[in-house]
Tab-separated table of C-alpha atoms and ligand atoms in Angstrom:
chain	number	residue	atom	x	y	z
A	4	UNK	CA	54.181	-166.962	-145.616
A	5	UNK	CA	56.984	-168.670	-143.735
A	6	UNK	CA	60.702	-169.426	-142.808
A	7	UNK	CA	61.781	-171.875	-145.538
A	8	UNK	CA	59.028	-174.844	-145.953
A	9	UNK	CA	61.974	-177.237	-144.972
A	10	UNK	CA	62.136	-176.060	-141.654
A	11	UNK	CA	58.946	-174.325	-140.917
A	12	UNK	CA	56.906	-175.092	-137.590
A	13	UNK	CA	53.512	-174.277	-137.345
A	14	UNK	CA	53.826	-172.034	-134.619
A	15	UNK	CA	53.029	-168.948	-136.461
A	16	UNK	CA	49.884	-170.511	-136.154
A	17	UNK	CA	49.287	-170.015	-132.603
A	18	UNK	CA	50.640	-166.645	-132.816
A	19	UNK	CA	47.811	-165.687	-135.975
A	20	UNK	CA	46.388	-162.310	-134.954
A	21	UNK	CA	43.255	-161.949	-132.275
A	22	UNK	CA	42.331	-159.287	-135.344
A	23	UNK	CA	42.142	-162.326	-137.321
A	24	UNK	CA	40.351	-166.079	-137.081
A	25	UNK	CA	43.464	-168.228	-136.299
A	26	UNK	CA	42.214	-170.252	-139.542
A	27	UNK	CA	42.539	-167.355	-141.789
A	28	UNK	CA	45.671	-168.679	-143.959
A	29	UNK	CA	47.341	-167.808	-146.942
A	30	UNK	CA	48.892	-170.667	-149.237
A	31	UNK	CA	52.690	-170.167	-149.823
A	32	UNK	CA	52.356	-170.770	-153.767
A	33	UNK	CA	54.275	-168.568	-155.701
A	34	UNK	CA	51.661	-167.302	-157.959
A	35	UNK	CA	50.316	-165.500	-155.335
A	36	UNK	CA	48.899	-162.105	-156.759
A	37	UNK	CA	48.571	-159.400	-154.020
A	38	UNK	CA	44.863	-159.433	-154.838
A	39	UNK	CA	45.182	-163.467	-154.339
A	40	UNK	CA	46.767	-162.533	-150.480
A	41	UNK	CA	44.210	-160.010	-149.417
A	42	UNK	CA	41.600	-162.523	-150.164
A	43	UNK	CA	42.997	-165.011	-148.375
A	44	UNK	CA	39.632	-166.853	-147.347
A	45	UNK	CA	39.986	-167.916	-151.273
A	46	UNK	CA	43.089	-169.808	-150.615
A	47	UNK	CA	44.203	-173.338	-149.373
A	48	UNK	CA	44.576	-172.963	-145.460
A	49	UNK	CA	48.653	-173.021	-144.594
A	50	UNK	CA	49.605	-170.201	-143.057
A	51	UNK	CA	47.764	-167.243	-141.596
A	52	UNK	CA	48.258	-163.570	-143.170
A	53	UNK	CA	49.186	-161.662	-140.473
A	54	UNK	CA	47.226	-158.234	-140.299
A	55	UNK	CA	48.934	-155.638	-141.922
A	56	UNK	CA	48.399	-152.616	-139.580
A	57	UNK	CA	51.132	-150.738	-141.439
A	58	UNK	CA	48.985	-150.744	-144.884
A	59	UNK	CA	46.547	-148.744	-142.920
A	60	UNK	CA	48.463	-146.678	-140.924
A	61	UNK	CA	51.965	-145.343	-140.555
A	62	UNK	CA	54.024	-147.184	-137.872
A	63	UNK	CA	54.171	-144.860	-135.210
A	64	UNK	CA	56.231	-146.963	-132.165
A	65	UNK	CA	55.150	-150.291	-133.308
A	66	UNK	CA	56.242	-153.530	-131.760
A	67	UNK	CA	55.287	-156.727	-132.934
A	68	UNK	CA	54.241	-157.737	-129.225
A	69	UNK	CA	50.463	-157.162	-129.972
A	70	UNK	CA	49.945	-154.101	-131.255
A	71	UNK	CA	47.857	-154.673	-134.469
A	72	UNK	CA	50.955	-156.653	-135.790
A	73	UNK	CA	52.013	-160.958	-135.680
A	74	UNK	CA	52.692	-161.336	-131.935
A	75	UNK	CA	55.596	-162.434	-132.708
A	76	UNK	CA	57.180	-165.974	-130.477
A	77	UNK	CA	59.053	-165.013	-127.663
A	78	UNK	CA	62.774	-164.887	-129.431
A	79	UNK	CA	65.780	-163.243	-127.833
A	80	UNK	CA	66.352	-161.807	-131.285
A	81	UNK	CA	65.307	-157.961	-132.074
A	82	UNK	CA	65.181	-154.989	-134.473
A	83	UNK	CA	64.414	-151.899	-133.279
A	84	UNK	CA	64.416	-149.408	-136.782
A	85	UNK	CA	64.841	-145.979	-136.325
A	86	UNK	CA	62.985	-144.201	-138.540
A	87	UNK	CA	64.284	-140.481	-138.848
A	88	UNK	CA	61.626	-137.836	-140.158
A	89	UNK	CA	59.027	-140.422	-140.878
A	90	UNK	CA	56.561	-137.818	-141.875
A	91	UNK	CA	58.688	-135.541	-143.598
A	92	UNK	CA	61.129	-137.399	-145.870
A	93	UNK	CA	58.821	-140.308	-147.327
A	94	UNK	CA	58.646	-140.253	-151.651
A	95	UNK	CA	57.695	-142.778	-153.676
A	96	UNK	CA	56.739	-145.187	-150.877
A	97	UNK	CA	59.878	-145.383	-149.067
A	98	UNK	CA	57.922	-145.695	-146.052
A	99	UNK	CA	57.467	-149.429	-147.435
A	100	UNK	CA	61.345	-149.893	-146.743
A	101	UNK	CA	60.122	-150.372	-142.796
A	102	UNK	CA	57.013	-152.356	-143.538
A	103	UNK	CA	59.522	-154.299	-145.387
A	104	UNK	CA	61.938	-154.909	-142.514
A	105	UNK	CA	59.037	-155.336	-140.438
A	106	UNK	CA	57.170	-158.016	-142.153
A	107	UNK	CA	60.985	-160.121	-142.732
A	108	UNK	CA	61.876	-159.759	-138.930
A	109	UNK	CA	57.915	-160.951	-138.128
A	110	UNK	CA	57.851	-163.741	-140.432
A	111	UNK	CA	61.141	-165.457	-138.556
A	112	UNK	CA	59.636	-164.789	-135.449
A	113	UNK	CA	62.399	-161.516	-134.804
A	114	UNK	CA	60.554	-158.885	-132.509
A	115	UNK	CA	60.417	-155.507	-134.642
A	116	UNK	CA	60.007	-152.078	-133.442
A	117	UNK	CA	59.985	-149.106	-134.709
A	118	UNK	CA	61.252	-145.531	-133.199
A	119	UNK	CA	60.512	-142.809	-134.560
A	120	UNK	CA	63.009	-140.404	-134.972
A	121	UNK	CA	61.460	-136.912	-135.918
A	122	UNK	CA	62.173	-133.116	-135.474
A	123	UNK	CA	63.561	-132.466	-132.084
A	124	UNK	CA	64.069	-136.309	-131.334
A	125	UNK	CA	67.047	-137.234	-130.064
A	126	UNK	CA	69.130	-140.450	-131.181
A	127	UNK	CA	70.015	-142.343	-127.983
A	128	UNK	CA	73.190	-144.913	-128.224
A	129	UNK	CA	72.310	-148.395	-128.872
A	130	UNK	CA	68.479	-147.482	-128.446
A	131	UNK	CA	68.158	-148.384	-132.583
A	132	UNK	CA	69.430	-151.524	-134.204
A	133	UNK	CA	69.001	-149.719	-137.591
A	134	UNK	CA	68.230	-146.450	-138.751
A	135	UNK	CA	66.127	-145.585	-141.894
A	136	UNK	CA	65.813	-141.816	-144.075
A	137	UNK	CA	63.749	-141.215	-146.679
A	138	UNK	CA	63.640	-138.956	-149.715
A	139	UNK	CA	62.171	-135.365	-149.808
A	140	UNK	CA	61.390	-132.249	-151.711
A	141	UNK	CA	63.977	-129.498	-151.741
A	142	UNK	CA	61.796	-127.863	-149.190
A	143	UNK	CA	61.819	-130.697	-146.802
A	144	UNK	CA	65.183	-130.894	-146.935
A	145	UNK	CA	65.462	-126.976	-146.245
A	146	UNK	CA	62.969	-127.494	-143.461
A	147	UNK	CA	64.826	-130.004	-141.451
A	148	UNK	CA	68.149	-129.032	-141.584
A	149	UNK	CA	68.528	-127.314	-138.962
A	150	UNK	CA	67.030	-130.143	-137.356
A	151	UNK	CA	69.510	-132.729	-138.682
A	152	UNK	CA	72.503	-130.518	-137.510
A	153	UNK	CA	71.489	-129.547	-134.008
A	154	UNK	CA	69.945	-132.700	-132.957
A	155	UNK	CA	70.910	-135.345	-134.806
A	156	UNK	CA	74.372	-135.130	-136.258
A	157	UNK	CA	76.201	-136.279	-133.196
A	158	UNK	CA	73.754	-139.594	-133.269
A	159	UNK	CA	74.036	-140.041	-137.052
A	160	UNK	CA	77.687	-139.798	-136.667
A	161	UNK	CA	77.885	-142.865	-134.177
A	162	UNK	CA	75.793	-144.647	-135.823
A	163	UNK	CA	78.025	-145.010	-138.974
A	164	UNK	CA	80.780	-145.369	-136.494
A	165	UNK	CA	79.474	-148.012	-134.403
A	166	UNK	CA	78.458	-149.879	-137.351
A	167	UNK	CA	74.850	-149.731	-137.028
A	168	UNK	CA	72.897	-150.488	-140.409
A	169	UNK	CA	71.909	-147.038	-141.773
A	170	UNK	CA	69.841	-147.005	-145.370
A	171	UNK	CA	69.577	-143.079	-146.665
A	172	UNK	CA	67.216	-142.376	-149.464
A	173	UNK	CA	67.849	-139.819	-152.391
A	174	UNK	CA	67.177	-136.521	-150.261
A	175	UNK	CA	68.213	-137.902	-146.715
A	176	UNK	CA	71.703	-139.384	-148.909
A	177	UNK	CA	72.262	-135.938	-149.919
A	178	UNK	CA	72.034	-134.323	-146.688
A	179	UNK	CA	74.820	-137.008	-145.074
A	180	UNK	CA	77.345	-135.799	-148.052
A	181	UNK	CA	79.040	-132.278	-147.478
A	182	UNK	CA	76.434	-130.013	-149.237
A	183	UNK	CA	73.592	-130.075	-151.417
A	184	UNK	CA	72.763	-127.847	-153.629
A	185	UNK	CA	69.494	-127.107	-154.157
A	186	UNK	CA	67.291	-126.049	-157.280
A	187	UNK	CA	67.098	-122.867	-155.367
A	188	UNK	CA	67.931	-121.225	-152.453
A	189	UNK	CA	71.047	-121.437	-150.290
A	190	UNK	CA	73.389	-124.018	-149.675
A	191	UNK	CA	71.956	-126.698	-147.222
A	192	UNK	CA	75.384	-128.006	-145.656
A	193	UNK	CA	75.444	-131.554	-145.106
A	194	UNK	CA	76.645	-133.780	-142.562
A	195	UNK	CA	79.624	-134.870	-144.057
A	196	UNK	CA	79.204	-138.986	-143.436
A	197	UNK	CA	79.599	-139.856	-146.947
A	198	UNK	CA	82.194	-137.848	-148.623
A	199	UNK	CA	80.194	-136.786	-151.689
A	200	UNK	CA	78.551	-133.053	-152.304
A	201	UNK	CA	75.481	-132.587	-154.736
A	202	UNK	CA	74.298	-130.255	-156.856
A	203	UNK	CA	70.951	-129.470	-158.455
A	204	UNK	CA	71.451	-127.824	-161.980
A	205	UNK	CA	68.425	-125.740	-161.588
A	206	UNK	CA	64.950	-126.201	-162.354
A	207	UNK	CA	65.108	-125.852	-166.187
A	208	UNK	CA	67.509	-128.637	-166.001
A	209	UNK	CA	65.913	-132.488	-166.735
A	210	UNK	CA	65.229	-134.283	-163.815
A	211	UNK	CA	66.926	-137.799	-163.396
A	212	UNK	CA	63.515	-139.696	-163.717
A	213	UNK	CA	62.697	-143.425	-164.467
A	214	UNK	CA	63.078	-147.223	-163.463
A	215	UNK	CA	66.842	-148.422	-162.703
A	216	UNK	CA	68.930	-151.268	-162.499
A	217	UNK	CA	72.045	-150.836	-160.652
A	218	UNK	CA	74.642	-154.134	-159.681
A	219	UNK	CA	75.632	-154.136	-156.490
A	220	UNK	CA	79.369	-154.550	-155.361
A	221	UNK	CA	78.810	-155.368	-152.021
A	222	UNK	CA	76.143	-158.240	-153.096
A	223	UNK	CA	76.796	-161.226	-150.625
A	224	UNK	CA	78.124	-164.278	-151.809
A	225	UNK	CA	75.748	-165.870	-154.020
A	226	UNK	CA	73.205	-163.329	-153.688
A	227	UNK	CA	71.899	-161.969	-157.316
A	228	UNK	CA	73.805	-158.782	-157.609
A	229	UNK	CA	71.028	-156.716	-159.380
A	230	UNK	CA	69.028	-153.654	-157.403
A	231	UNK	CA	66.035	-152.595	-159.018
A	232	UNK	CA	63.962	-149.645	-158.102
A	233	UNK	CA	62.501	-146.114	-159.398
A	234	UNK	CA	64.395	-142.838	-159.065
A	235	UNK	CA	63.590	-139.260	-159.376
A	236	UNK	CA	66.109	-136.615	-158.140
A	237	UNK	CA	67.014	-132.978	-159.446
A	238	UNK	CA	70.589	-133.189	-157.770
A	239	UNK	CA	73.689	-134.385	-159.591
A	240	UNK	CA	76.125	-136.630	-156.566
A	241	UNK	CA	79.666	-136.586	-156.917
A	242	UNK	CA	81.967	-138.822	-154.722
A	243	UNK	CA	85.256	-138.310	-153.475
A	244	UNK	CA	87.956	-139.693	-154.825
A	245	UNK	CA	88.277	-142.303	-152.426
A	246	UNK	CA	84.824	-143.151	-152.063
A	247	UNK	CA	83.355	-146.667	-152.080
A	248	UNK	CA	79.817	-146.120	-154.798
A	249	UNK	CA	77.283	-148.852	-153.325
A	250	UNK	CA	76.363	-149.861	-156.850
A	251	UNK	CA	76.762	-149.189	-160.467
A	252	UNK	CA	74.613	-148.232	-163.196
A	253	UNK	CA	73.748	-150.856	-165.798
A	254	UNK	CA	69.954	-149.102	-166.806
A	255	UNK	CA	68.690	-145.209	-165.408
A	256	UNK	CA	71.309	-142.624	-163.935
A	257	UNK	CA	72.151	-143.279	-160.193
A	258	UNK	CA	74.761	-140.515	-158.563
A	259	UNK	CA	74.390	-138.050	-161.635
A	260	UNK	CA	73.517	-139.945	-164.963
A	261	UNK	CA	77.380	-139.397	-166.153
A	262	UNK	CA	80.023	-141.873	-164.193
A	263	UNK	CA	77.790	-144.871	-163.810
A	264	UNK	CA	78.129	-144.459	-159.998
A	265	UNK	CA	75.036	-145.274	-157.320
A	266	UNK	CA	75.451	-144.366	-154.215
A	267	UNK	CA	77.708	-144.625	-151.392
A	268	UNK	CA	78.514	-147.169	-148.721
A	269	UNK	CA	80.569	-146.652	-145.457
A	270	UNK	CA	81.076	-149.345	-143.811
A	271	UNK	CA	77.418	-150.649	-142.481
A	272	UNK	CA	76.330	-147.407	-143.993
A	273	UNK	CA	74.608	-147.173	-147.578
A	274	UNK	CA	73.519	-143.849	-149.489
A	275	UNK	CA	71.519	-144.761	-152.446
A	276	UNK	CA	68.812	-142.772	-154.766
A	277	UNK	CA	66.900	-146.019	-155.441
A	278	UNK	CA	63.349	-145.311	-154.223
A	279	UNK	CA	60.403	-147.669	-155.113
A	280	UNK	CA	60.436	-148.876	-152.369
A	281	UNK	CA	63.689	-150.321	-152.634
A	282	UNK	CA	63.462	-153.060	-150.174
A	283	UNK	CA	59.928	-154.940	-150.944
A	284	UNK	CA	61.366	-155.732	-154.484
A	285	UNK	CA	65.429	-156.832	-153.121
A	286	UNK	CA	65.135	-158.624	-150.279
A	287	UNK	CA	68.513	-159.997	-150.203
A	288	UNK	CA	69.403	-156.314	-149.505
A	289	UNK	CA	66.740	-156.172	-147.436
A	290	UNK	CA	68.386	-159.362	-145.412
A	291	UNK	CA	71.428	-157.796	-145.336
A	292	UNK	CA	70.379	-155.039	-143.419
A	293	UNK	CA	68.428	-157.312	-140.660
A	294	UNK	CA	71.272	-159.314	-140.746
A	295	UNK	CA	73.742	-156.323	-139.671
A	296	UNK	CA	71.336	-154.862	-137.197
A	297	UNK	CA	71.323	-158.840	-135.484
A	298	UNK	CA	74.973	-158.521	-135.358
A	299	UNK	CA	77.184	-155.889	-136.841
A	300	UNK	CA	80.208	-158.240	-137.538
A	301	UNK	CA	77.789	-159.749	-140.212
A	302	UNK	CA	78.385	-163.331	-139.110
A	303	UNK	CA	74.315	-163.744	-138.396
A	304	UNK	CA	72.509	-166.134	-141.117
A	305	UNK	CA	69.124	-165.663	-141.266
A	306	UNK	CA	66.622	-168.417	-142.143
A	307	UNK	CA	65.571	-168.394	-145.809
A	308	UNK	CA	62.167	-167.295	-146.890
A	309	UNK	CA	60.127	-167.714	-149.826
A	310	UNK	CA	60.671	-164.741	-151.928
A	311	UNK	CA	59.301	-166.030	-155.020
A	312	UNK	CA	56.670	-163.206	-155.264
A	313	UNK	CA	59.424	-160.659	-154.563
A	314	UNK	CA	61.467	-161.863	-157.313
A	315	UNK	CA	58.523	-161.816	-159.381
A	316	UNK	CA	58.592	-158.110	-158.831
A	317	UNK	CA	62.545	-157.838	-159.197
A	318	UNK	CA	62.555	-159.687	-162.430
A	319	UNK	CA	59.684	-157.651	-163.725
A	320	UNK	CA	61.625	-154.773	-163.600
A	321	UNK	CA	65.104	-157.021	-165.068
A	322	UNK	CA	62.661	-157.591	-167.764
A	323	UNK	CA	62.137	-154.225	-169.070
A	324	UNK	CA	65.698	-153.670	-169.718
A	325	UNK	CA	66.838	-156.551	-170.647
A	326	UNK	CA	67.783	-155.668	-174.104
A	327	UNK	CA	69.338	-152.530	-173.263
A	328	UNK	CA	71.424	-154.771	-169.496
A	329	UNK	CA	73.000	-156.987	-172.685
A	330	UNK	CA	73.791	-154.039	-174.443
A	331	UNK	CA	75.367	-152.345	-171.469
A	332	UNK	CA	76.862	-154.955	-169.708
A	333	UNK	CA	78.760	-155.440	-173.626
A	334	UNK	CA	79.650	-152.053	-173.775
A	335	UNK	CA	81.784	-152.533	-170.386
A	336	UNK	CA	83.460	-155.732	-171.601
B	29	LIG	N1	65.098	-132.846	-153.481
B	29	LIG	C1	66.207	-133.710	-153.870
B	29	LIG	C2	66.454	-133.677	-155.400
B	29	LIG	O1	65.610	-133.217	-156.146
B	29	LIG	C3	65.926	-135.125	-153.437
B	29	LIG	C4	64.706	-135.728	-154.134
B	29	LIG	C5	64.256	-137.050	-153.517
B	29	LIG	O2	64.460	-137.294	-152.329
B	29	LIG	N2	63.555	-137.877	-154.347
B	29	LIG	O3	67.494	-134.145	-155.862
């Protein structure tokens, strides 16, 4: 895997892994299967398939400057993710939104770290260049709210403010909105960055379950506009009236399975219930993101990679609602 074949050096080949014999290489084909990738001594010799530490073990404070990762060039560029409640708020593989950044900051040579955020952490000004929050149970969310108000409002707060990146998952989106309402139990108040409150209609009630395929309004110019991803959320979102939804339905429920609504966005700040992960499977959004935490104005351009197996994956998921996207995308004619 490289920058764009155009332009690419070979001086990820200096930096392979020690964990790995400088000749192990990966070709950049698109038919690539993951199988295919993990065996790379099977494959042509192009690149070399930097070790994933992160498939074996979650990133504690990981920098790509030798520790299991790419040791990545010297570049004055840098990410630094922070990851907030890393071991508590992590369904349906959202951890794989970081490995994600990771791997897309490595592979242009951007030093990556992240910082983990959890209970009793503090968030430091300008110590992140992005901040990451997962999805959880009910409980979870019960568990670390006291947690999220004490300790990390004031952070989260300026964060959105200053324009950092921030990317909130299902449970962690919840808790930024007003209140959520849980299955059970009392109240959990919320933050109040997004103005949105949710409500869970009780555990009899269906569960918004299944694939979905939302368009995004904030796509960049000539970007697809398609998201694709999983949910699975008890709560119901509602937005405020003057609320900016990140996307819109065209297949699965999003914000509450009635208005067509997804998410939120303020400013550098998105809200979404798209777990999956989302990132590994959009990584123009994914882009976006590094982009922002480069340079909040959005005026960086990153160097394009080849995504062609990460399309594969988008347009898998395209293609089992195709049908139905024509039918929809009719209906709103
Ligand atoms: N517990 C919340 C709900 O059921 C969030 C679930 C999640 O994060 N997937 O709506």
């Amino acid at each position: 895997r490289s920058v764009n074949p155009a332009s690419s050096t070979n001086a990820s080949i200096e930096s392979a892994p020690a964990s790995l014999d400088p000749g192990t290489a990966v070709s950049r084909r698109s038919d690539r299967s993951l199988t295919t990738v993990l065996s790379a001594s099977a494959l042509p010799k192009t690149q070399p398939l930097a070790h994933d530490a992160a498939l074996e073990s979650p990133p504690v404070i990981w920098s790509s400057q030798g520790q299991g990762g790419v040791p990545a060039r010297k570049t004055s560029r840098r990410v630094r993710v922070g990851h907030l409640y890393a071991d508590l708020l992590n369904l349906y593989a959202d951890r794989g939104n970081v490995m994600s950044l990771r791997r897309r900051c490595e592979w242009r040579g951007i030093d990556f770290e992240v910082v983990p955020l959890g209970i009793g952490d503090r968030i430091v000004p300008g110590a992140v260049d992005l901040a990451f929050m997962g999805g959880g149970q009910d409980g979870d969310q019960a568990f670390l709210a006291d947690d999220l108000f004490r300790v990390k409002a004031d952070g989260i707060r300026g964060l959105v403010s200053d324009g950092v990146p921030l990317l909130a998952v299902c449970g962690s989106y919840q808790l930024l909105g007003h209140y959520y309402d849980p299955s059970a139990g009392a109240r959990l108040p919320g933050l109040g960055v997004f103005d949105l409150h949710t409500a869970h209609p009780g555990p009899q009630a269906p569960r918004c379950i299944g694939n979905v395929v939302v368009e995004w309004g904030g796509a960049p110019n000539g970007a697809p506009r398609t998201l694709v991803g999983f949910e699975n959320h008890g709560g119901r979102t509602f937005l405020g009236s003057e609320a900016t939804p990140f996307a819109r339905v065209a297949a699965g429920y999003g914000n509450n399975g009635s208005d067509r609504t997804e998410g939120i966005v303020v400013g550098n700040a998105i809200g979404t219930y798209i777990h999956g992960s989302l990132l590994p499977k959009n990584p123009h959004l994914a882009d976006w993101l590094i982009a922002l935490a480069l340079d909040p104005s959005g005026t960086t351009k990153l160097e394009p990679l080849d995504d062609s197996v990460e399309w594969r994956a988008h347009e898998t998921v395209l293609g089992r609602f195709a049908p139905s996207l024509r039918r929809s995308t009719e209906s709103r004619r």
